[in-house]
mmCIF file of C-alpha atoms in Angstrom:
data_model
loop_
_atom_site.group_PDB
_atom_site.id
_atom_site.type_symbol
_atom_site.label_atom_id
_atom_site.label_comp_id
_atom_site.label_asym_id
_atom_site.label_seq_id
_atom_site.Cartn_x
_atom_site.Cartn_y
_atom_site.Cartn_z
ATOM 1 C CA UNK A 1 -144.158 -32.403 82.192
ATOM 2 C CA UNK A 2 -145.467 -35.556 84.199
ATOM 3 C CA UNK A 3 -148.596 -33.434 85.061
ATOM 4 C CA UNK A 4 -149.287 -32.661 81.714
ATOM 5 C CA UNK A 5 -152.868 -33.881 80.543
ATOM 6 C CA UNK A 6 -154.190 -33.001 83.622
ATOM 7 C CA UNK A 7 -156.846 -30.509 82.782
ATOM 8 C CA UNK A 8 -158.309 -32.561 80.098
ATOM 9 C CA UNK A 9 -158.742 -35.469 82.600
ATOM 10 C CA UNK A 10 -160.031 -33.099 85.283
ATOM 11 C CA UNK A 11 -162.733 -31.891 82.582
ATOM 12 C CA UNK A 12 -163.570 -35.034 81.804
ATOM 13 C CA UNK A 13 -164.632 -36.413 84.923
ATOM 14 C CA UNK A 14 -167.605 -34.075 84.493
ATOM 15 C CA UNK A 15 -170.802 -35.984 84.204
ATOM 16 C CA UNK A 16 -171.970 -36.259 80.278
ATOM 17 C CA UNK A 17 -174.312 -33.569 78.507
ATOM 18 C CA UNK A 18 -177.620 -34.498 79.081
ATOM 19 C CA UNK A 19 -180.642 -32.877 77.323
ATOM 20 C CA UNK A 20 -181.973 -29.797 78.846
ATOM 21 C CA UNK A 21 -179.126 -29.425 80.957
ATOM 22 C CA UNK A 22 -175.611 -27.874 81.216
ATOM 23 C CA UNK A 23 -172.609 -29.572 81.130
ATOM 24 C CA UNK A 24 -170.798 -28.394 84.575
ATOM 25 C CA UNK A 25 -167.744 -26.743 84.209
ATOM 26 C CA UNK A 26 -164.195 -27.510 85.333
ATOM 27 C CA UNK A 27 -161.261 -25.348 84.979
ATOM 28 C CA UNK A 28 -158.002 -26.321 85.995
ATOM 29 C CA UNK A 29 -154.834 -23.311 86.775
ATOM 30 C CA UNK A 30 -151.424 -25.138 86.761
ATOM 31 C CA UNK A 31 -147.873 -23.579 87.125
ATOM 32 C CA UNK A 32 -145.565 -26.196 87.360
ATOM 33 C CA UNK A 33 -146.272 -28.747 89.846
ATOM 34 C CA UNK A 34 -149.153 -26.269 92.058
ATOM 35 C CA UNK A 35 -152.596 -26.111 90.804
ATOM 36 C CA UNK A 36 -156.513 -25.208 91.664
ATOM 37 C CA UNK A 37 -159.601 -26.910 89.901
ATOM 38 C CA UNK A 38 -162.179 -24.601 90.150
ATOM 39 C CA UNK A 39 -165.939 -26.575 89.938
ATOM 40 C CA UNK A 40 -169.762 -25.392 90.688
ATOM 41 C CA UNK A 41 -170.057 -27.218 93.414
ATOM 42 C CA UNK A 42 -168.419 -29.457 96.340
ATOM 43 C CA UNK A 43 -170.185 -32.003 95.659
ATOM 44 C CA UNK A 44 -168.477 -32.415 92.176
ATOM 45 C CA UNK A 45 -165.161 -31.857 93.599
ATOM 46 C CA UNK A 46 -165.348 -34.191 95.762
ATOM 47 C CA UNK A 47 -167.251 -37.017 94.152
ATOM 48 C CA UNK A 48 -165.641 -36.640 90.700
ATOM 49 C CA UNK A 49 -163.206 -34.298 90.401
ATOM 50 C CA UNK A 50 -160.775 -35.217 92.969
ATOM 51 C CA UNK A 51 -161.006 -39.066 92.445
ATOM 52 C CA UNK A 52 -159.760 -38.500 89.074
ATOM 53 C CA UNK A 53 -156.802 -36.736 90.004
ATOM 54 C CA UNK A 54 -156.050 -39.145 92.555
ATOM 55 C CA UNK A 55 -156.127 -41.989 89.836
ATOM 56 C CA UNK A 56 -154.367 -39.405 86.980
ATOM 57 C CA UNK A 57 -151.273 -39.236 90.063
ATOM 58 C CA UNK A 58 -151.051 -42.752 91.052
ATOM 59 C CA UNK A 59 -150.339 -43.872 86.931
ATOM 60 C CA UNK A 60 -147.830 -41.842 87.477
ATOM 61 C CA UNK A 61 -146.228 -42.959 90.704
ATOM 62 C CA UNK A 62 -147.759 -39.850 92.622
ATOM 63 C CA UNK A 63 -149.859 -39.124 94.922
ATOM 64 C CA UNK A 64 -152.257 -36.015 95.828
ATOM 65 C CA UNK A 65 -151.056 -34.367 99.313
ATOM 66 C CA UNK A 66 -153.605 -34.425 101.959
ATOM 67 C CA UNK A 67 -152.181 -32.028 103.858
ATOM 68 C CA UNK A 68 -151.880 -29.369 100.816
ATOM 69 C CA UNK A 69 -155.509 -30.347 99.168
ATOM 70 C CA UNK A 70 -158.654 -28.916 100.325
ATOM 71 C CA UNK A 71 -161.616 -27.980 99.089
ATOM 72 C CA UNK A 72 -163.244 -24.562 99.859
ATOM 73 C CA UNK A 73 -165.295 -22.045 98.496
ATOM 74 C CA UNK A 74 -164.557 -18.441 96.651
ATOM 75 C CA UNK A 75 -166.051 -16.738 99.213
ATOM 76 C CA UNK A 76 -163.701 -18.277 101.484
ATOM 77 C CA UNK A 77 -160.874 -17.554 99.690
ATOM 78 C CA UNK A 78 -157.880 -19.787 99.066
ATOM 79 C CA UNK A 79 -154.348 -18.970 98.673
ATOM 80 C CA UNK A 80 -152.084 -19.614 95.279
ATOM 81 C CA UNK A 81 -148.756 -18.872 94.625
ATOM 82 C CA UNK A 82 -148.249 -16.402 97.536
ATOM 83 C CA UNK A 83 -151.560 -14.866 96.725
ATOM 84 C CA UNK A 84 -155.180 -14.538 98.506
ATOM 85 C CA UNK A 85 -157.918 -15.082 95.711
ATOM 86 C CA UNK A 86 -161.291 -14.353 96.973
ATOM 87 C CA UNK A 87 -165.079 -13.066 95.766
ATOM 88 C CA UNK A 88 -166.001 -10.107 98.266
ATOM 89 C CA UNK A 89 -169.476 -9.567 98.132
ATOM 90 C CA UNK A 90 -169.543 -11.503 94.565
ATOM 91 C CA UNK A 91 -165.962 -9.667 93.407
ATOM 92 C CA UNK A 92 -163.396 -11.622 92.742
ATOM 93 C CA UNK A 93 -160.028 -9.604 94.090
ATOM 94 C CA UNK A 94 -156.583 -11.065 94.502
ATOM 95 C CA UNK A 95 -154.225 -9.874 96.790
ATOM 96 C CA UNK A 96 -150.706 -10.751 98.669
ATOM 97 C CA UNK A 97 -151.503 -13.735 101.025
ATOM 98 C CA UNK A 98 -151.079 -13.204 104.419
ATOM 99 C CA UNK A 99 -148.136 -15.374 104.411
ATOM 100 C CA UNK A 100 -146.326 -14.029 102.009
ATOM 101 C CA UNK A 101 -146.591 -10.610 103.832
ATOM 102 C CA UNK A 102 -145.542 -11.906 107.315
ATOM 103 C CA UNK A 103 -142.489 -13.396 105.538
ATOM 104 C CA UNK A 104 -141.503 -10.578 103.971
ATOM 105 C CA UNK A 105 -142.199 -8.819 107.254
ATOM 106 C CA UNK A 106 -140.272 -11.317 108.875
ATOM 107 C CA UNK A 107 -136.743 -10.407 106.283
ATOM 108 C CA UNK A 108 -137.017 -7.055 106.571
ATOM 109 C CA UNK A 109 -136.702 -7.177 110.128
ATOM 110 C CA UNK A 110 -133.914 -10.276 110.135
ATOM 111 C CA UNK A 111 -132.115 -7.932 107.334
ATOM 112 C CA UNK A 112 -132.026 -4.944 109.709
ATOM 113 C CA UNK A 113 -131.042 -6.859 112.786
ATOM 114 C CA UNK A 114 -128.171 -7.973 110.486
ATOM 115 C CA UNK A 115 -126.720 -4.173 109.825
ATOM 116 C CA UNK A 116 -126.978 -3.189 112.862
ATOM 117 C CA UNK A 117 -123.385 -1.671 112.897
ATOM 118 C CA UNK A 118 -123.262 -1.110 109.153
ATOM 119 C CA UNK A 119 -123.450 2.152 107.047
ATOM 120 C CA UNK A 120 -126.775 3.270 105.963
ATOM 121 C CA UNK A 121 -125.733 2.251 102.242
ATOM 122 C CA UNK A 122 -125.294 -1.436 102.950
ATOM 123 C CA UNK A 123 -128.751 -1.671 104.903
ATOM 124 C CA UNK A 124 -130.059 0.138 101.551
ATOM 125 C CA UNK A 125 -128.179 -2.405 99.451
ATOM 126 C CA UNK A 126 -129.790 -5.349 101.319
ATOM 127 C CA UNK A 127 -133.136 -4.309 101.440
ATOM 128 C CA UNK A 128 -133.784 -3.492 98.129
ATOM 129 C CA UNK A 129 -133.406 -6.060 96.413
ATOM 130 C CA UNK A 130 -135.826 -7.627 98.746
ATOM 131 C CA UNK A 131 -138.546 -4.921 98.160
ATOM 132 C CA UNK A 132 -137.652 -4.661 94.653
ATOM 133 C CA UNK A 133 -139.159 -8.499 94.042
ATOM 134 C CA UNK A 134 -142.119 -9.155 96.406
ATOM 135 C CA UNK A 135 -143.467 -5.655 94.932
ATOM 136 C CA UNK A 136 -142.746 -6.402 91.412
ATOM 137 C CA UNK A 137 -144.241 -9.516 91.739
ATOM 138 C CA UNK A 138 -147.548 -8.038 93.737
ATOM 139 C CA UNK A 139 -147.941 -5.086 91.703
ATOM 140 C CA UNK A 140 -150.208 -6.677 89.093
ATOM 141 C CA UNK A 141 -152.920 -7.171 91.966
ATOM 142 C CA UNK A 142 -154.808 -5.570 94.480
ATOM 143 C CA UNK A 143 -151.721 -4.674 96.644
ATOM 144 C CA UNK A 144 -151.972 -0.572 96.916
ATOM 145 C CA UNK A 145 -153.532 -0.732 100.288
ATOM 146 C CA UNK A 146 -151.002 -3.783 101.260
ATOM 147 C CA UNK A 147 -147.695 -1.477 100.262
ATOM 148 C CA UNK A 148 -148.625 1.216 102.086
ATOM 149 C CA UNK A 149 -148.430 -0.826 105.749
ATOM 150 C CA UNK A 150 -145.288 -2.416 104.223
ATOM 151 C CA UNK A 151 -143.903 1.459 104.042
ATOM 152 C CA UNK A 152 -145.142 1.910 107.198
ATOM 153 C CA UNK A 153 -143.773 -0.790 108.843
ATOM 154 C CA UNK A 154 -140.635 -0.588 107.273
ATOM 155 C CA UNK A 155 -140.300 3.400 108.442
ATOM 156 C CA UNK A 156 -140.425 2.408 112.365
ATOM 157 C CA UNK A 157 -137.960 -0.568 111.456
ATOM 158 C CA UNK A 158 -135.548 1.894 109.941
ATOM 159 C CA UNK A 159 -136.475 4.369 112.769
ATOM 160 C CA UNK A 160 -135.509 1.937 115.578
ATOM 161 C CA UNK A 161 -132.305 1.808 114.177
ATOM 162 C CA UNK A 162 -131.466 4.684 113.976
ATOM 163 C CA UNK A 163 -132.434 5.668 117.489
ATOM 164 C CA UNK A 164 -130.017 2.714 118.401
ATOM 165 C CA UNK A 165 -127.140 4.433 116.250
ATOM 166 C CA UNK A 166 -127.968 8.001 117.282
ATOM 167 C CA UNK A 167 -129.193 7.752 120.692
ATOM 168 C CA UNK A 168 -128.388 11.370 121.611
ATOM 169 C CA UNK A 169 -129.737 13.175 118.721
ATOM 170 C CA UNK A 170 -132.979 14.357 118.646
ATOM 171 C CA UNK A 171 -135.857 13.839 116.281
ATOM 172 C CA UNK A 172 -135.310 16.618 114.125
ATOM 173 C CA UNK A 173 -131.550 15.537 113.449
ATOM 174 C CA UNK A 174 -132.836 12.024 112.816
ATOM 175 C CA UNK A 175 -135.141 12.848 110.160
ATOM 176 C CA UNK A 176 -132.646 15.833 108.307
ATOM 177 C CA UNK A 177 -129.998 12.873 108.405
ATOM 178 C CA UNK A 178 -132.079 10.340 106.600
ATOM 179 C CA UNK A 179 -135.506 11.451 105.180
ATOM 180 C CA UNK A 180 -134.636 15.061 104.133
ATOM 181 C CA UNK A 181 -132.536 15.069 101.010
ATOM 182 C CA UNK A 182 -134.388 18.249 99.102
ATOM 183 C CA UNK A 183 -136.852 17.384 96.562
ATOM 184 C CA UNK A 184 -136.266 13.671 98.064
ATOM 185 C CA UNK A 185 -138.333 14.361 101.152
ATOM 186 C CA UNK A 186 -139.978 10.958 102.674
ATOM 187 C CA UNK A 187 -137.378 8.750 101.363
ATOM 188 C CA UNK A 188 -134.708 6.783 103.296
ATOM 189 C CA UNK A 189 -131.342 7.949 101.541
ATOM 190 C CA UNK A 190 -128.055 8.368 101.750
ATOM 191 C CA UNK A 191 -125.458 9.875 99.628
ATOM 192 C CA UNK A 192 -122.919 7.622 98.338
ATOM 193 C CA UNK A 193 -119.616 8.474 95.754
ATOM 194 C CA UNK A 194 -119.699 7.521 92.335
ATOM 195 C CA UNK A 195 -117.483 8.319 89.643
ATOM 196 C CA UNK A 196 -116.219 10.795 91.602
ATOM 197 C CA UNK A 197 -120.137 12.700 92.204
ATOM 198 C CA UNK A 198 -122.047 12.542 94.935
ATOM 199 C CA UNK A 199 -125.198 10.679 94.316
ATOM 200 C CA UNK A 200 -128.646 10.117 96.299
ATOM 201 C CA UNK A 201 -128.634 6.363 97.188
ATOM 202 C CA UNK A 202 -132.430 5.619 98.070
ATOM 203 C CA UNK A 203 -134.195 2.974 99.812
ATOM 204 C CA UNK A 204 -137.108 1.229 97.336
ATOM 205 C CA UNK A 205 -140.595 2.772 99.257
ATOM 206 C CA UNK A 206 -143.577 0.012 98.156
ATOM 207 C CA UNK A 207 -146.198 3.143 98.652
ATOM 208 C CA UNK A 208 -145.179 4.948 95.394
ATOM 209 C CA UNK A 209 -145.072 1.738 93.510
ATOM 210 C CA UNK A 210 -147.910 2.331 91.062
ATOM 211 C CA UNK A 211 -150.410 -1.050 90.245
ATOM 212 C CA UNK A 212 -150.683 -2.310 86.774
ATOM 213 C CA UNK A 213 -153.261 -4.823 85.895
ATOM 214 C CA UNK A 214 -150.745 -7.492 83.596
ATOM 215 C CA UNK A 215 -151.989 -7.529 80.459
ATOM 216 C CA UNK A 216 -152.665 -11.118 79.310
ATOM 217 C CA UNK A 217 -150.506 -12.565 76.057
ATOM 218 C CA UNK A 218 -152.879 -13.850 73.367
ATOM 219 C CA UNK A 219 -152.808 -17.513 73.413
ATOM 220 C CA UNK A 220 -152.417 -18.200 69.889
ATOM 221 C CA UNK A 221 -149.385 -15.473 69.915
ATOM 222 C CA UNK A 222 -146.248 -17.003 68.013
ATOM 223 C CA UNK A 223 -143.032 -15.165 68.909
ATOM 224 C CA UNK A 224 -141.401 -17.631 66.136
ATOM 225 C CA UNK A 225 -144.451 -16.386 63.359
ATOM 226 C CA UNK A 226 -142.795 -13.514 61.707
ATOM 227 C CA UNK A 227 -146.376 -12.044 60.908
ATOM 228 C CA UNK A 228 -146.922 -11.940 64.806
ATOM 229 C CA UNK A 229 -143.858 -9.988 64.989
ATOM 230 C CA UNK A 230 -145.568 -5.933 65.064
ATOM 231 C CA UNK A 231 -148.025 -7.617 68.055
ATOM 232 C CA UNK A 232 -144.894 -8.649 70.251
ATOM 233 C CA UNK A 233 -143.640 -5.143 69.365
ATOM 234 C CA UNK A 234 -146.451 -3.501 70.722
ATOM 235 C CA UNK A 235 -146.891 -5.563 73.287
ATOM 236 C CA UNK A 236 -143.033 -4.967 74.415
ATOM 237 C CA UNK A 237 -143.676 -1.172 74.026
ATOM 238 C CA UNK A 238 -146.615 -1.137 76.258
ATOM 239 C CA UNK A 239 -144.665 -2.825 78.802
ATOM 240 C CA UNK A 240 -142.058 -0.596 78.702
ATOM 241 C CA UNK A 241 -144.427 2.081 79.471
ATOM 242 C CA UNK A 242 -145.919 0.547 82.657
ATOM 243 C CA UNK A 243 -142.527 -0.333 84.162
ATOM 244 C CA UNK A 244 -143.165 2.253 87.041
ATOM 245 C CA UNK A 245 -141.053 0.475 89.801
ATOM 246 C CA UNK A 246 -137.644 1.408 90.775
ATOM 247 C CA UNK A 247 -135.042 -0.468 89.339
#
């Protein structure tokens, strides 16, 4: 809340409309306390732009982080909320930062070290959850390319340890033990008791997650408005549709 008001003082640092010319334009994207101005040029940025954020902070006992603030262009790309955006070739594509993807690298990995003497149902019940997020929260962008070497990575995680548990068994074994399970072929499974059935336990693969562009709510939608009320219902059945990731 302290940081609202700040995209109507970033637009107005913007030099006045002059005659024959174009106001230039400033847009600011804020969630919570992160946020990018976006500007035409560096120049701007840097001459007006970012001295009005620096006085907008200080009224408020704040001050703009050095170390977190640059300023860089599109083309260059520039990373927001655990995402790369960046114009390729004058396309504008967002996709799972680098960082974000070496940390989840980086759990998967800690996670497995972890179980290293546990059942193949516990390592499944720690790493989904962990797939389950980063995916659902990457699946709106241009990420298809990026699960697929998460997949593949994760295979020759889960292969190492299983060598390690099964040292004497050969390949074939291996892969009839943990990838084979009929029409389940491909997918790291177990088979686990419930309710007295046996049931196919699987390990979340982020290859056959499917992308789904998120489709923007109407700014002027009302969920209190009861003549809004059939939108939200629409909008909550298309949803429902495009709610392709495991569970």
């Amino acid at each position: 809340m302290v940081l609202d008001g700040l995209e109507p003082a970033a637009k107005a640092s913007a030099p006045p409309w002059r005659k024959g010319h174009t106001r230039p334009r400033i847009h600011v994207i804020r969630y919570a306390d992160d946020f990018i101005i976006t500007g035409e040029s560096k120049h701007l940025l840097e001459t007006k732009v970012k001295p009005t954020i620096e006085s907008f902070l200080k009224q408020r006992g704040l001050t703009l982080s050095e170390a977190k603030t640059r300023i860089t262009h599109i083309n260059s790309g520039v990373d927001f909320l655990s995402q790369n955006i960046r114009k390729y070739n004058g396309k504008l594509l967002i996709k799972p930062s680098k960082d974000s993807i070496r940390s989840l690298r980086s759990k998967i990995s800690l996670m497995i070290r972890r179980c290293h003497g546990a059942a193949a149902e516990i390592l499944i019940g720690a790493l989904n959850p962990i797939l389950r997020g980063w995916v659902n929260y990457h699946r709106h962008v241009v990420a298809k390319r990026c699960f697929a070497d998460i997949s593949n990575y994760l295979f020759w995680q889960l292969w190492k340890w299983i060598r390690r548990r099964h040292g004497n068994k050969n390949k074939l074994w291996l892969i009839r033990k943990y990838w084979q399970r009929g029409n389940k072929s491909g997918v790291f499974a177990t088979t686990i008791k419930k309710k007295g059935r046996d049931k196919l336990y699987e390990l979340l693969r982020p290859q056959r997650v499917a992308i789904v562009r998120h489709t923007k709510i109407r700014g002027c939608a009302n969920p209190f408005d009861p003549s809004w009320k059939p939108y939200f219902n629409n909008r909550k059945y298309i949803l429902a549709k495009q709610k392709t990731c495991v569970i």
